[in-house]
Tab-separated table of C-alpha atoms in Angstrom:
chain	number	residue	atom	x	y	z
A	1489	MET	CA	209.405	66.973	106.903
A	1490	GLU	CA	208.240	70.515	106.345
A	1491	VAL	CA	209.110	72.795	103.415
A	1492	LYS	CA	209.072	76.596	103.367
A	1493	VAL	CA	209.861	78.917	100.476
A	1494	LEU	CA	212.273	81.472	101.928
A	1495	LYS	CA	212.815	83.408	98.704
A	1496	LYS	CA	211.449	83.309	95.171
A	1497	GLU	CA	212.529	86.325	93.192
A	1498	GLY	CA	213.008	86.139	89.449
A	1499	SER	CA	215.297	83.239	88.714
A	1500	GLU	CA	216.312	82.555	92.337
A	1501	LEU	CA	214.647	80.098	94.695
A	1502	ILE	CA	215.634	79.313	98.276
A	1503	ILE	CA	213.684	76.710	100.206
A	1504	GLU	CA	214.052	75.491	103.761
A	1505	VAL	CA	213.477	71.836	104.548
A	1506	LEU	CA	212.943	70.939	108.188
A	1507	GLY	CA	213.916	67.481	109.364
A	1508	GLU	CA	216.429	66.798	106.569
A	1509	ASP	CA	220.193	66.955	106.283
A	1510	HIS	CA	223.111	66.485	103.891
A	1511	THR	CA	221.681	63.319	102.351
A	1512	LEU	CA	218.718	64.941	100.655
A	1513	GLY	CA	220.423	68.301	100.137
A	1514	ASN	CA	223.421	66.861	98.316
A	1515	LEU	CA	221.256	64.602	96.155
A	1516	ILE	CA	219.016	67.447	94.962
A	1517	ALA	CA	221.786	70.032	94.532
A	1518	LYS	CA	223.970	67.691	92.454
A	1519	GLU	CA	221.104	66.540	90.239
A	1520	ALA	CA	220.043	70.152	89.676
A	1521	LEU	CA	223.531	71.011	88.421
A	1522	LEU	CA	223.061	68.470	85.625
A	1523	ASP	CA	220.058	70.410	84.308
A	1524	PRO	CA	221.034	72.805	81.495
A	1525	ARG	CA	218.449	75.332	82.740
A	1526	VAL	CA	220.325	75.739	86.033
A	1527	GLU	CA	222.903	78.461	86.565
A	1528	TYR	CA	223.695	77.588	90.193
A	1529	SER	CA	222.568	75.051	92.770
A	1530	SER	CA	223.695	74.336	96.313
A	1531	TYR	CA	222.498	73.382	99.755
A	1532	ARG	CA	223.617	74.302	103.225
A	1533	ILE	CA	223.014	73.351	106.813
A	1534	PRO	CA	222.779	76.758	108.549
A	1535	HIS	CA	223.723	75.368	111.962
A	1536	PRO	CA	224.704	71.814	112.983
A	1537	LEU	CA	222.403	71.852	116.006
A	1538	GLN	CA	219.340	72.849	113.991
A	1539	ASP	CA	217.400	70.201	112.125
A	1540	ARG	CA	217.028	72.145	108.880
A	1541	MET	CA	218.596	72.463	105.472
A	1542	GLU	CA	218.356	75.106	102.746
A	1543	ILE	CA	218.458	74.515	98.995
A	1544	THR	CA	219.317	77.382	96.651
A	1545	LEU	CA	218.610	77.138	92.943
A	1546	VAL	CA	219.302	79.892	90.411
A	1547	ALA	CA	217.813	79.302	86.981
A	1548	LYS	CA	219.048	80.707	83.715
A	1549	GLN	CA	217.247	83.778	82.418
A	1550	GLY	CA	213.611	83.113	81.544
A	1551	GLU	CA	213.408	79.780	83.384
A	1552	ASP	CA	211.223	79.053	86.423
A	1553	PRO	CA	213.352	77.744	89.320
A	1554	LEU	CA	210.363	76.132	91.053
A	1555	LYS	CA	209.452	74.171	87.896
A	1556	ILE	CA	213.076	73.096	87.547
A	1557	LEU	CA	213.191	71.897	91.162
A	1558	VAL	CA	210.048	69.813	90.638
A	1559	ASP	CA	211.570	68.339	87.445
A	1560	VAL	CA	214.792	67.513	89.300
A	1561	ILE	CA	212.854	65.720	92.042
A	1562	ASP	CA	210.829	63.792	89.429
A	1563	ARG	CA	214.077	62.633	87.769
A	1564	LEU	CA	215.473	61.494	91.107
A	1565	VAL	CA	212.301	59.543	91.880
A	1566	GLU	CA	212.607	57.768	88.508
A	1567	GLU	CA	216.292	56.968	89.093
A	1568	ILE	CA	215.482	55.496	92.495
A	1569	LYS	CA	212.695	53.371	90.966
A	1570	VAL	CA	215.147	51.993	88.400
A	1571	PHE	CA	217.690	51.308	91.141
A	1572	LYS	CA	215.029	49.540	93.217
A	1573	SER	CA	214.083	47.343	90.238
A	1574	LEU	CA	217.713	46.392	89.680
A	1575	ILE	CA	218.091	45.451	93.340
A	1576	GLU	CA	214.867	43.426	93.302
A	1577	GLU	CA	216.130	41.466	90.271
A	1578	LYS	CA	219.174	40.400	92.288
A	1579	VAL	CA	217.195	39.233	95.314
C-alpha cells in the first residue's frame, strides 16, 4: 500500500491509495460521512485496470480534512477491535 496526497487546498483533501479497492474506500468514505465536521466524502476507482483508489473529503469551514481523515481511521480501528473481541468471545 502506498498513499499520496493529490490535493490539499483549504477544506478539500484528495488522496490516492495504491493497492486498494472498493473495500477500503467504501469503509472510509461511509464512516467519514458520519462525522459532523464533514461536508462531503466519497471514493472512486479511476480505472478498473489500475490498482488504485482515490478518497475525497471536504470538511466544513474551519476544519482540517487531514485531521478528520486520521480521526475517521482511528474510529474504524477501534470498531474493528471491538468486533474482533466479540468474535473471539464466541470461539
